[in-house]
């Protein structure tokens, strides 16, 4: 990992506002996806362009296993949100995360969709620590795993409660409601892969990790996925 002093704060346009219209929450059989429409974008922080946010999706483990796709100091976290945050767990509910978790029962089975009232996405970001992150160029974590992603991993924790985590690990299914046997949707994360000599850059305000597992670091991670899609558009998965 190397320090890059040119990596400053990421600019989030529209994230502190309540967008108009309705958002959609959907169980696609692989994840729970929040489609947020238009009105928000990500730029700055060394990014090569302006990226427009269109969806947020989640990765998690099981009732007793962690499920983030990234690890920090060899630690895997309970969840990762791509727009996104990897989430850590405490006993108190995250009120802002409740906008999503309270709607999960409506999308318990594959193919189910529900409307969700927009809320400021900045409430699920480390808004006072946006200049502390790590950056690397990598791939999608779902097939075809194309090398088209700019990853930004934030240092500052985002917390949810055990009960909110349990709604994902125990109450979401990868099968349709009328299936002969319903299957819980768990461990929907890609396992760790080699870095293939990629450089991981620490922003100017980030703590520079050493990679030693013995250090008493306790960091949680949020992830910003800037994923190129067709027609010049972008998915911003923070």
JSON list of C-alpha atoms in Angstrom, two decimals:
[
{"chain": "A", "resi": 1, "resn": "UNK", "atom": "CA", "xyz": [0.00, 0.00, 0.00]},
{"chain": "A", "resi": 2, "resn": "UNK", "atom": "CA", "xyz": [1.24, 3.48, -0.85]},
{"chain": "A", "resi": 3, "resn": "UNK", "atom": "CA", "xyz": [0.24, 6.96, 0.29]},
{"chain": "A", "resi": 4, "resn": "UNK", "atom": "CA", "xyz": [-1.26, 9.20, -2.39]},
{"chain": "A", "resi": 5, "resn": "UNK", "atom": "CA", "xyz": [-1.54, 12.79, -1.19]},
{"chain": "A", "resi": 6, "resn": "UNK", "atom": "CA", "xyz": [-3.65, 13.72, -4.22]},
{"chain": "A", "resi": 7, "resn": "UNK", "atom": "CA", "xyz": [-6.54, 11.61, -2.89]},
{"chain": "A", "resi": 8, "resn": "UNK", "atom": "CA", "xyz": [-8.65, 14.09, -0.96]},
{"chain": "A", "resi": 9, "resn": "UNK", "atom": "CA", "xyz": [-12.31, 14.15, 0.01]},
{"chain": "A", "resi": 10, "resn": "UNK", "atom": "CA", "xyz": [-14.86, 12.53, -2.28]},
{"chain": "A", "resi": 11, "resn": "UNK", "atom": "CA", "xyz": [-17.66, 14.89, -3.35]},
{"chain": "A", "resi": 12, "resn": "UNK", "atom": "CA", "xyz": [-21.17, 13.48, -3.09]},
{"chain": "A", "resi": 13, "resn": "UNK", "atom": "CA", "xyz": [-23.77, 15.52, -4.94]},
{"chain": "A", "resi": 14, "resn": "UNK", "atom": "CA", "xyz": [-27.36, 15.19, -3.73]},
{"chain": "A", "resi": 15, "resn": "UNK", "atom": "CA", "xyz": [-26.59, 12.67, -0.98]},
{"chain": "A", "resi": 16, "resn": "UNK", "atom": "CA", "xyz": [-27.71, 15.05, 1.79]},
{"chain": "A", "resi": 17, "resn": "UNK", "atom": "CA", "xyz": [-31.09, 15.67, 0.14]},
{"chain": "A", "resi": 18, "resn": "UNK", "atom": "CA", "xyz": [-34.35, 13.73, 0.05]},
{"chain": "A", "resi": 19, "resn": "UNK", "atom": "CA", "xyz": [-34.86, 12.92, -3.62]},
{"chain": "A", "resi": 20, "resn": "UNK", "atom": "CA", "xyz": [-38.24, 13.23, -5.27]},
{"chain": "A", "resi": 21, "resn": "UNK", "atom": "CA", "xyz": [-40.38, 10.29, -6.37]},
{"chain": "A", "resi": 22, "resn": "UNK", "atom": "CA", "xyz": [-40.10, 6.73, -5.07]},
{"chain": "A", "resi": 23, "resn": "UNK", "atom": "CA", "xyz": [-37.20, 4.31, -4.77]},
{"chain": "A", "resi": 24, "resn": "UNK", "atom": "CA", "xyz": [-37.55, 0.58, -5.31]},
{"chain": "A", "resi": 25, "resn": "UNK", "atom": "CA", "xyz": [-36.25, -2.26, -3.14]},
{"chain": "A", "resi": 26, "resn": "UNK", "atom": "CA", "xyz": [-35.99, -5.66, -4.87]},
{"chain": "A", "resi": 27, "resn": "UNK", "atom": "CA", "xyz": [-34.91, -9.21, -4.07]},
{"chain": "A", "resi": 28, "resn": "UNK", "atom": "CA", "xyz": [-33.23, -10.46, -7.27]},
{"chain": "A", "resi": 29, "resn": "UNK", "atom": "CA", "xyz": [-32.35, -13.86, -5.82]},
{"chain": "A", "resi": 30, "resn": "UNK", "atom": "CA", "xyz": [-28.70, -12.88, -5.35]},
{"chain": "A", "resi": 31, "resn": "UNK", "atom": "CA", "xyz": [-29.00, -9.76, -3.21]},
{"chain": "A", "resi": 32, "resn": "UNK", "atom": "CA", "xyz": [-31.37, -7.05, -2.05]},
{"chain": "A", "resi": 33, "resn": "UNK", "atom": "CA", "xyz": [-31.04, -4.09, -4.41]},
{"chain": "A", "resi": 34, "resn": "UNK", "atom": "CA", "xyz": [-32.14, -0.50, -3.72]},
{"chain": "A", "resi": 35, "resn": "UNK", "atom": "CA", "xyz": [-32.78, 1.40, -6.97]},
{"chain": "A", "resi": 36, "resn": "UNK", "atom": "CA", "xyz": [-32.49, 5.12, -6.20]},
{"chain": "A", "resi": 37, "resn": "UNK", "atom": "CA", "xyz": [-33.25, 6.78, -9.53]},
{"chain": "A", "resi": 38, "resn": "UNK", "atom": "CA", "xyz": [-31.41, 9.94, -10.56]},
{"chain": "A", "resi": 39, "resn": "UNK", "atom": "CA", "xyz": [-30.22, 13.06, -8.77]},
{"chain": "A", "resi": 40, "resn": "UNK", "atom": "CA", "xyz": [-27.06, 11.85, -7.04]},
{"chain": "A", "resi": 41, "resn": "UNK", "atom": "CA", "xyz": [-23.46, 11.67, -8.26]},
{"chain": "A", "resi": 42, "resn": "UNK", "atom": "CA", "xyz": [-19.93, 11.06, -7.02]},
{"chain": "A", "resi": 43, "resn": "UNK", "atom": "CA", "xyz": [-16.78, 12.92, -8.09]},
{"chain": "A", "resi": 44, "resn": "UNK", "atom": "CA", "xyz": [-13.46, 14.23, -6.80]},
{"chain": "A", "resi": 45, "resn": "UNK", "atom": "CA", "xyz": [-11.12, 12.25, -4.59]},
{"chain": "A", "resi": 46, "resn": "UNK", "atom": "CA", "xyz": [-8.94, 11.35, -7.54]},
{"chain": "A", "resi": 47, "resn": "UNK", "atom": "CA", "xyz": [-11.81, 9.81, -9.53]},
{"chain": "A", "resi": 48, "resn": "UNK", "atom": "CA", "xyz": [-11.42, 10.16, -13.30]},
{"chain": "A", "resi": 49, "resn": "UNK", "atom": "CA", "xyz": [-15.00, 11.25, -13.97]},
{"chain": "A", "resi": 50, "resn": "UNK", "atom": "CA", "xyz": [-18.41, 12.03, -12.49]},
{"chain": "A", "resi": 51, "resn": "UNK", "atom": "CA", "xyz": [-20.34, 8.86, -11.55]},
{"chain": "A", "resi": 52, "resn": "UNK", "atom": "CA", "xyz": [-24.12, 8.85, -11.26]},
{"chain": "A", "resi": 53, "resn": "UNK", "atom": "CA", "xyz": [-25.64, 6.79, -8.48]},
{"chain": "A", "resi": 54, "resn": "UNK", "atom": "CA", "xyz": [-28.42, 4.45, -9.57]},
{"chain": "A", "resi": 55, "resn": "UNK", "atom": "CA", "xyz": [-28.42, 1.52, -7.13]},
{"chain": "A", "resi": 56, "resn": "UNK", "atom": "CA", "xyz": [-27.24, 0.15, -3.80]},
{"chain": "A", "resi": 57, "resn": "UNK", "atom": "CA", "xyz": [-26.89, -3.57, -3.04]},
{"chain": "A", "resi": 58, "resn": "UNK", "atom": "CA", "xyz": [-25.87, -5.73, -0.10]},
{"chain": "A", "resi": 59, "resn": "UNK", "atom": "CA", "xyz": [-23.59, -8.66, 0.67]},
{"chain": "A", "resi": 60, "resn": "UNK", "atom": "CA", "xyz": [-23.82, -10.64, 3.92]},
{"chain": "A", "resi": 61, "resn": "UNK", "atom": "CA", "xyz": [-22.90, -13.96, 5.52]},
{"chain": "A", "resi": 62, "resn": "UNK", "atom": "CA", "xyz": [-25.05, -16.22, 7.71]},
{"chain": "A", "resi": 63, "resn": "UNK", "atom": "CA", "xyz": [-26.40, -16.05, 11.27]},
{"chain": "A", "resi": 64, "resn": "UNK", "atom": "CA", "xyz": [-22.97, -16.92, 12.67]},
{"chain": "A", "resi": 65, "resn": "UNK", "atom": "CA", "xyz": [-20.62, -15.94, 9.82]},
{"chain": "A", "resi": 66, "resn": "UNK", "atom": "CA", "xyz": [-19.33, -12.66, 8.40]},
{"chain": "A", "resi": 67, "resn": "UNK", "atom": "CA", "xyz": [-20.06, -11.68, 4.82]},
{"chain": "A", "resi": 68, "resn": "UNK", "atom": "CA", "xyz": [-18.19, -8.62, 3.60]},
{"chain": "A", "resi": 69, "resn": "UNK", "atom": "CA", "xyz": [-16.35, -9.00, 0.31]},
{"chain": "A", "resi": 70, "resn": "UNK", "atom": "CA", "xyz": [-13.36, -6.96, 1.47]},
{"chain": "A", "resi": 71, "resn": "UNK", "atom": "CA", "xyz": [-11.20, -7.61, 4.51]},
{"chain": "A", "resi": 72, "resn": "UNK", "atom": "CA", "xyz": [-9.14, -5.10, 6.50]},
{"chain": "A", "resi": 73, "resn": "UNK", "atom": "CA", "xyz": [-6.11, -6.41, 8.41]},
{"chain": "A", "resi": 74, "resn": "UNK", "atom": "CA", "xyz": [-7.42, -9.90, 7.48]},
{"chain": "A", "resi": 75, "resn": "UNK", "atom": "CA", "xyz": [-10.75, -9.27, 9.22]},
{"chain": "A", "resi": 76, "resn": "UNK", "atom": "CA", "xyz": [-14.03, -9.89, 7.37]},
{"chain": "A", "resi": 77, "resn": "UNK", "atom": "CA", "xyz": [-17.02, -7.82, 8.50]},
{"chain": "A", "resi": 78, "resn": "UNK", "atom": "CA", "xyz": [-20.69, -8.86, 8.88]},
{"chain": "A", "resi": 79, "resn": "UNK", "atom": "CA", "xyz": [-21.97, -6.97, 5.84]},
{"chain": "A", "resi": 80, "resn": "UNK", "atom": "CA", "xyz": [-20.87, -4.88, 2.90]},
{"chain": "A", "resi": 81, "resn": "UNK", "atom": "CA", "xyz": [-23.04, -2.38, 1.08]},
{"chain": "A", "resi": 82, "resn": "UNK", "atom": "CA", "xyz": [-21.98, -1.50, -2.44]},
{"chain": "A", "resi": 83, "resn": "UNK", "atom": "CA", "xyz": [-22.81, 1.85, -2.93]},
{"chain": "A", "resi": 84, "resn": "UNK", "atom": "CA", "xyz": [-21.84, 1.17, 0.05]},
{"chain": "A", "resi": 85, "resn": "UNK", "atom": "CA", "xyz": [-20.68, 0.37, 3.38]},
{"chain": "A", "resi": 86, "resn": "UNK", "atom": "CA", "xyz": [-19.33, -2.64, 5.03]},
{"chain": "A", "resi": 87, "resn": "UNK", "atom": "CA", "xyz": [-21.27, -2.67, 8.25]},
{"chain": "A", "resi": 88, "resn": "UNK", "atom": "CA", "xyz": [-20.25, -3.62, 11.76]},
{"chain": "A", "resi": 89, "resn": "UNK", "atom": "CA", "xyz": [-22.69, -4.73, 14.43]},
{"chain": "A", "resi": 90, "resn": "UNK", "atom": "CA", "xyz": [-23.71, -3.29, 17.80]},
{"chain": "A", "resi": 91, "resn": "UNK", "atom": "CA", "xyz": [-26.80, -3.71, 19.99]},
{"chain": "A", "resi": 92, "resn": "UNK", "atom": "CA", "xyz": [-28.64, -0.50, 19.10]},
{"chain": "A", "resi": 93, "resn": "UNK", "atom": "CA", "xyz": [-30.58, -0.17, 15.84]},
{"chain": "A", "resi": 94, "resn": "UNK", "atom": "CA", "xyz": [-29.24, 2.19, 13.22]},
{"chain": "A", "resi": 95, "resn": "UNK", "atom": "CA", "xyz": [-32.22, 4.51, 12.74]},
{"chain": "A", "resi": 96, "resn": "UNK", "atom": "CA", "xyz": [-31.17, 5.53, 9.24]},
{"chain": "A", "resi": 97, "resn": "UNK", "atom": "CA", "xyz": [-30.56, 1.94, 8.13]},
{"chain": "A", "resi": 98, "resn": "UNK", "atom": "CA", "xyz": [-34.10, 1.27, 9.34]},
{"chain": "A", "resi": 99, "resn": "UNK", "atom": "CA", "xyz": [-35.39, 2.89, 6.15]},
{"chain": "A", "resi": 100, "resn": "UNK", "atom": "CA", "xyz": [-34.18, -0.26, 4.38]},
{"chain": "A", "resi": 101, "resn": "UNK", "atom": "CA", "xyz": [-34.43, -2.95, 7.06]},
{"chain": "A", "resi": 102, "resn": "UNK", "atom": "CA", "xyz": [-38.07, -2.13, 7.85]},
{"chain": "A", "resi": 103, "resn": "UNK", "atom": "CA", "xyz": [-38.98, -2.94, 4.24]},
{"chain": "A", "resi": 104, "resn": "UNK", "atom": "CA", "xyz": [-37.17, -6.28, 3.99]},
{"chain": "A", "resi": 105, "resn": "UNK", "atom": "CA", "xyz": [-40.24, -8.36, 4.86]},
{"chain": "A", "resi": 106, "resn": "UNK", "atom": "CA", "xyz": [-41.83, -7.09, 1.63]},
{"chain": "A", "resi": 107, "resn": "UNK", "atom": "CA", "xyz": [-38.96, -8.47, -0.47]},
{"chain": "A", "resi": 108, "resn": "UNK", "atom": "CA", "xyz": [-38.31, -11.71, 1.41]},
{"chain": "A", "resi": 109, "resn": "UNK", "atom": "CA", "xyz": [-38.55, -13.87, -1.73]},
{"chain": "A", "resi": 110, "resn": "UNK", "atom": "CA", "xyz": [-36.90, -13.74, -5.13]},
{"chain": "A", "resi": 111, "resn": "UNK", "atom": "CA", "xyz": [-38.67, -11.43, -7.57]},
{"chain": "A", "resi": 112, "resn": "UNK", "atom": "CA", "xyz": [-40.50, -9.42, -4.94]},
{"chain": "A", "resi": 113, "resn": "UNK", "atom": "CA", "xyz": [-40.36, -5.62, -5.17]},
{"chain": "A", "resi": 114, "resn": "UNK", "atom": "CA", "xyz": [-41.57, -2.83, -2.90]},
{"chain": "A", "resi": 115, "resn": "UNK", "atom": "CA", "xyz": [-41.55, 0.95, -2.94]},
{"chain": "A", "resi": 116, "resn": "UNK", "atom": "CA", "xyz": [-39.43, 2.83, -0.44]},
{"chain": "A", "resi": 117, "resn": "UNK", "atom": "CA", "xyz": [-39.58, 6.50, 0.46]},
{"chain": "A", "resi": 118, "resn": "UNK", "atom": "CA", "xyz": [-36.33, 8.30, -0.42]},
{"chain": "A", "resi": 119, "resn": "UNK", "atom": "CA", "xyz": [-34.06, 9.36, 2.43]},
{"chain": "A", "resi": 120, "resn": "UNK", "atom": "CA", "xyz": [-30.67, 11.13, 2.48]},
{"chain": "A", "resi": 121, "resn": "UNK", "atom": "CA", "xyz": [-28.09, 8.50, 1.57]},
{"chain": "A", "resi": 122, "resn": "UNK", "atom": "CA", "xyz": [-25.49, 10.60, 3.38]},
{"chain": "A", "resi": 123, "resn": "UNK", "atom": "CA", "xyz": [-27.01, 9.26, 6.60]},
{"chain": "A", "resi": 124, "resn": "UNK", "atom": "CA", "xyz": [-25.44, 5.88, 5.77]},
{"chain": "A", "resi": 125, "resn": "UNK", "atom": "CA", "xyz": [-21.98, 7.29, 5.06]},
{"chain": "A", "resi": 126, "resn": "UNK", "atom": "CA", "xyz": [-19.13, 8.46, 7.32]},
{"chain": "A", "resi": 127, "resn": "UNK", "atom": "CA", "xyz": [-19.91, 12.05, 6.34]},
{"chain": "A", "resi": 128, "resn": "UNK", "atom": "CA", "xyz": [-17.36, 13.59, 8.72]},
{"chain": "A", "resi": 129, "resn": "UNK", "atom": "CA", "xyz": [-14.57, 11.28, 7.56]},
{"chain": "A", "resi": 130, "resn": "UNK", "atom": "CA", "xyz": [-14.98, 11.18, 3.80]},
{"chain": "A", "resi": 131, "resn": "UNK", "atom": "CA", "xyz": [-11.29, 11.91, 3.26]},
{"chain": "A", "resi": 132, "resn": "UNK", "atom": "CA", "xyz": [-10.15, 8.69, 4.99]},
{"chain": "A", "resi": 133, "resn": "UNK", "atom": "CA", "xyz": [-10.22, 5.83, 2.49]},
{"chain": "A", "resi": 134, "resn": "UNK", "atom": "CA", "xyz": [-8.27, 3.35, 0.36]},
{"chain": "A", "resi": 135, "resn": "UNK", "atom": "CA", "xyz": [-8.44, 3.12, -3.44]},
{"chain": "A", "resi": 136, "resn": "UNK", "atom": "CA", "xyz": [-7.70, 0.43, -5.99]},
{"chain": "A", "resi": 137, "resn": "UNK", "atom": "CA", "xyz": [-8.80, -0.60, -9.46]},
{"chain": "A", "resi": 138, "resn": "UNK", "atom": "CA", "xyz": [-10.42, -4.01, -9.58]},
{"chain": "A", "resi": 139, "resn": "UNK", "atom": "CA", "xyz": [-13.32, -6.06, -10.88]},
{"chain": "A", "resi": 140, "resn": "UNK", "atom": "CA", "xyz": [-16.98, -6.73, -10.45]},
{"chain": "A", "resi": 141, "resn": "UNK", "atom": "CA", "xyz": [-17.61, -9.32, -7.75]},
{"chain": "A", "resi": 142, "resn": "UNK", "atom": "CA", "xyz": [-20.35, -11.03, -9.74]},
{"chain": "A", "resi": 143, "resn": "UNK", "atom": "CA", "xyz": [-20.05, -12.64, -13.19]},
{"chain": "A", "resi": 144, "resn": "UNK", "atom": "CA", "xyz": [-18.57, -11.69, -15.60]},
{"chain": "A", "resi": 145, "resn": "UNK", "atom": "CA", "xyz": [-16.19, -10.15, -13.00]},
{"chain": "A", "resi": 146, "resn": "UNK", "atom": "CA", "xyz": [-15.02, -7.55, -15.52]},
{"chain": "A", "resi": 147, "resn": "UNK", "atom": "CA", "xyz": [-12.04, -5.36, -14.60]},
{"chain": "A", "resi": 148, "resn": "UNK", "atom": "CA", "xyz": [-14.06, -2.12, -14.67]},
{"chain": "A", "resi": 149, "resn": "UNK", "atom": "CA", "xyz": [-14.43, -1.03, -11.05]},
{"chain": "A", "resi": 150, "resn": "UNK", "atom": "CA", "xyz": [-12.87, 1.80, -9.06]},
{"chain": "A", "resi": 151, "resn": "UNK", "atom": "CA", "xyz": [-13.08, 0.69, -5.42]},
{"chain": "A", "resi": 152, "resn": "UNK", "atom": "CA", "xyz": [-13.04, 3.13, -2.50]},
{"chain": "A", "resi": 153, "resn": "UNK", "atom": "CA", "xyz": [-13.01, 1.62, 0.99]},
{"chain": "A", "resi": 154, "resn": "UNK", "atom": "CA", "xyz": [-13.72, 3.93, 3.92]},
{"chain": "A", "resi": 155, "resn": "UNK", "atom": "CA", "xyz": [-12.04, 3.53, 7.29]},
{"chain": "A", "resi": 156, "resn": "UNK", "atom": "CA", "xyz": [-14.78, 4.80, 9.58]},
{"chain": "A", "resi": 157, "resn": "UNK", "atom": "CA", "xyz": [-17.32, 2.25, 10.86]},
{"chain": "A", "resi": 158, "resn": "UNK", "atom": "CA", "xyz": [-21.01, 2.19, 10.01]},
{"chain": "A", "resi": 159, "resn": "UNK", "atom": "CA", "xyz": [-22.96, 0.21, 12.62]},
{"chain": "A", "resi": 160, "resn": "UNK", "atom": "CA", "xyz": [-26.21, -1.72, 12.55]},
{"chain": "A", "resi": 161, "resn": "UNK", "atom": "CA", "xyz": [-27.78, -3.88, 15.27]},
{"chain": "A", "resi": 162, "resn": "UNK", "atom": "CA", "xyz": [-27.77, -7.66, 15.56]},
{"chain": "A", "resi": 163, "resn": "UNK", "atom": "CA", "xyz": [-31.52, -7.68, 14.93]},
{"chain": "A", "resi": 164, "resn": "UNK", "atom": "CA", "xyz": [-31.10, -5.65, 11.73]},
{"chain": "A", "resi": 165, "resn": "UNK", "atom": "CA", "xyz": [-28.38, -8.03, 10.54]},
{"chain": "A", "resi": 166, "resn": "UNK", "atom": "CA", "xyz": [-30.61, -11.02, 11.33]},
{"chain": "A", "resi": 167, "resn": "UNK", "atom": "CA", "xyz": [-33.27, -9.66, 8.99]},
{"chain": "A", "resi": 168, "resn": "UNK", "atom": "CA", "xyz": [-30.83, -10.25, 6.12]},
{"chain": "A", "resi": 169, "resn": "UNK", "atom": "CA", "xyz": [-29.28, -13.52, 7.26]},
{"chain": "A", "resi": 170, "resn": "UNK", "atom": "CA", "xyz": [-32.50, -15.28, 8.30]},
{"chain": "A", "resi": 171, "resn": "UNK", "atom": "CA", "xyz": [-35.45, -13.60, 6.59]},
{"chain": "A", "resi": 172, "resn": "UNK", "atom": "CA", "xyz": [-34.34, -13.18, 2.96]},
{"chain": "A", "resi": 173, "resn": "UNK", "atom": "CA", "xyz": [-34.62, -16.10, 0.51]},
{"chain": "A", "resi": 174, "resn": "UNK", "atom": "CA", "xyz": [-32.99, -16.83, -2.85]},
{"chain": "A", "resi": 175, "resn": "UNK", "atom": "CA", "xyz": [-36.06, -18.76, -4.02]},
{"chain": "A", "resi": 176, "resn": "UNK", "atom": "CA", "xyz": [-39.54, -17.67, -5.00]},
{"chain": "A", "resi": 177, "resn": "UNK", "atom": "CA", "xyz": [-42.34, -17.73, -2.45]},
{"chain": "A", "resi": 178, "resn": "UNK", "atom": "CA", "xyz": [-44.15, -20.68, -4.08]},
{"chain": "A", "resi": 179, "resn": "UNK", "atom": "CA", "xyz": [-41.01, -22.84, -4.42]},
{"chain": "A", "resi": 180, "resn": "UNK", "atom": "CA", "xyz": [-41.27, -26.39, -3.10]},
{"chain": "A", "resi": 181, "resn": "UNK", "atom": "CA", "xyz": [-38.35, -25.70, -0.78]},
{"chain": "A", "resi": 182, "resn": "UNK", "atom": "CA", "xyz": [-37.36, -22.15, 0.13]},
{"chain": "A", "resi": 183, "resn": "UNK", "atom": "CA", "xyz": [-33.65, -21.43, 0.52]},
{"chain": "A", "resi": 184, "resn": "UNK", "atom": "CA", "xyz": [-32.27, -18.66, 2.77]},
{"chain": "A", "resi": 185, "resn": "UNK", "atom": "CA", "xyz": [-30.12, -16.15, 0.91]},
{"chain": "A", "resi": 186, "resn": "UNK", "atom": "CA", "xyz": [-26.81, -16.28, 2.79]},
{"chain": "A", "resi": 187, "resn": "UNK", "atom": "CA", "xyz": [-23.08, -15.91, 2.11]},
{"chain": "A", "resi": 188, "resn": "UNK", "atom": "CA", "xyz": [-23.67, -13.97, -1.10]},
{"chain": "A", "resi": 189, "resn": "UNK", "atom": "CA", "xyz": [-20.14, -12.60, -1.23]},
{"chain": "A", "resi": 190, "resn": "UNK", "atom": "CA", "xyz": [-17.17, -13.31, -3.45]},
{"chain": "A", "resi": 191, "resn": "UNK", "atom": "CA", "xyz": [-14.18, -14.81, -1.67]},
{"chain": "A", "resi": 192, "resn": "UNK", "atom": "CA", "xyz": [-10.84, -13.02, -1.47]},
{"chain": "A", "resi": 193, "resn": "UNK", "atom": "CA", "xyz": [-8.74, -13.19, -4.66]},
{"chain": "A", "resi": 194, "resn": "UNK", "atom": "CA", "xyz": [-5.07, -12.38, -5.35]},
{"chain": "A", "resi": 195, "resn": "UNK", "atom": "CA", "xyz": [-4.20, -8.72, -5.89]},
{"chain": "A", "resi": 196, "resn": "UNK", "atom": "CA", "xyz": [-2.16, -9.53, -9.04]},
{"chain": "A", "resi": 197, "resn": "UNK", "atom": "CA", "xyz": [0.33, -6.75, -8.16]},
{"chain": "A", "resi": 198, "resn": "UNK", "atom": "CA", "xyz": [-2.34, -4.03, -8.04]},
{"chain": "A", "resi": 199, "resn": "UNK", "atom": "CA", "xyz": [-1.39, -0.93, -6.09]},
{"chain": "A", "resi": 200, "resn": "UNK", "atom": "CA", "xyz": [-3.66, -0.02, -3.18]},
{"chain": "A", "resi": 201, "resn": "UNK", "atom": "CA", "xyz": [-3.48, 3.70, -2.46]},
{"chain": "A", "resi": 202, "resn": "UNK", "atom": "CA", "xyz": [-4.18, 5.31, 0.91]},
{"chain": "A", "resi": 203, "resn": "UNK", "atom": "CA", "xyz": [-5.73, 8.78, 0.79]},
{"chain": "A", "resi": 204, "resn": "UNK", "atom": "CA", "xyz": [-3.84, 11.68, 2.32]},
{"chain": "A", "resi": 205, "resn": "UNK", "atom": "CA", "xyz": [-5.83, 11.45, 5.58]},
{"chain": "A", "resi": 206, "resn": "UNK", "atom": "CA", "xyz": [-6.04, 7.66, 5.83]},
{"chain": "A", "resi": 207, "resn": "UNK", "atom": "CA", "xyz": [-4.23, 5.53, 8.36]},
{"chain": "A", "resi": 208, "resn": "UNK", "atom": "CA", "xyz": [-1.64, 3.54, 6.43]},
{"chain": "A", "resi": 209, "resn": "UNK", "atom": "CA", "xyz": [-2.22, -0.11, 7.24]},
{"chain": "A", "resi": 210, "resn": "UNK", "atom": "CA", "xyz": [0.80, -2.38, 7.50]},
{"chain": "A", "resi": 211, "resn": "UNK", "atom": "CA", "xyz": [-0.88, -5.69, 6.72]},
{"chain": "A", "resi": 212, "resn": "UNK", "atom": "CA", "xyz": [0.20, -7.23, 10.03]},
{"chain": "A", "resi": 213, "resn": "UNK", "atom": "CA", "xyz": [-2.61, -9.18, 11.65]},
{"chain": "A", "resi": 214, "resn": "UNK", "atom": "CA", "xyz": [-1.24, -8.64, 15.15]},
{"chain": "A", "resi": 215, "resn": "UNK", "atom": "CA", "xyz": [-1.88, -4.89, 15.25]},
{"chain": "A", "resi": 216, "resn": "UNK", "atom": "CA", "xyz": [-4.79, -3.82, 17.50]},
{"chain": "A", "resi": 217, "resn": "UNK", "atom": "CA", "xyz": [-6.65, -2.10, 14.67]},
{"chain": "A", "resi": 218, "resn": "UNK", "atom": "CA", "xyz": [-10.44, -2.23, 14.67]},
{"chain": "A", "resi": 219, "resn": "UNK", "atom": "CA", "xyz": [-11.68, -0.69, 11.47]},
{"chain": "A", "resi": 220, "resn": "UNK", "atom": "CA", "xyz": [-14.94, -1.07, 9.64]},
{"chain": "A", "resi": 221, "resn": "UNK", "atom": "CA", "xyz": [-15.16, -0.51, 5.93]},
{"chain": "A", "resi": 222, "resn": "UNK", "atom": "CA", "xyz": [-17.57, 1.16, 3.60]},
{"chain": "A", "resi": 223, "resn": "UNK", "atom": "CA", "xyz": [-17.19, 0.57, -0.09]},
{"chain": "A", "resi": 224, "resn": "UNK", "atom": "CA", "xyz": [-17.82, 2.84, -3.02]},
{"chain": "A", "resi": 225, "resn": "UNK", "atom": "CA", "xyz": [-18.28, 0.93, -6.25]},
{"chain": "A", "resi": 226, "resn": "UNK", "atom": "CA", "xyz": [-18.01, 3.00, -9.40]},
{"chain": "A", "resi": 227, "resn": "UNK", "atom": "CA", "xyz": [-19.04, 0.47, -12.00]},
{"chain": "A", "resi": 228, "resn": "UNK", "atom": "CA", "xyz": [-19.08, 1.32, -15.69]},
{"chain": "A", "resi": 229, "resn": "UNK", "atom": "CA", "xyz": [-22.18, 0.13, -17.53]},
{"chain": "A", "resi": 230, "resn": "UNK", "atom": "CA", "xyz": [-23.36, 0.48, -21.13]},
{"chain": "A", "resi": 231, "resn": "UNK", "atom": "CA", "xyz": [-24.19, 3.78, -22.84]},
{"chain": "A", "resi": 232, "resn": "UNK", "atom": "CA", "xyz": [-21.65, 5.73, -20.83]},
{"chain": "A", "resi": 233, "resn": "UNK", "atom": "CA", "xyz": [-23.64, 5.51, -17.61]},
{"chain": "A", "resi": 234, "resn": "UNK", "atom": "CA", "xyz": [-22.29, 4.49, -14.25]},
{"chain": "A", "resi": 235, "resn": "UNK", "atom": "CA", "xyz": [-23.35, 2.56, -11.17]},
{"chain": "A", "resi": 236, "resn": "UNK", "atom": "CA", "xyz": [-22.07, 4.24, -8.04]},
{"chain": "A", "resi": 237, "resn": "UNK", "atom": "CA", "xyz": [-21.92, 1.56, -5.42]},
{"chain": "A", "resi": 238, "resn": "UNK", "atom": "CA", "xyz": [-20.39, 3.36, -2.50]}
]
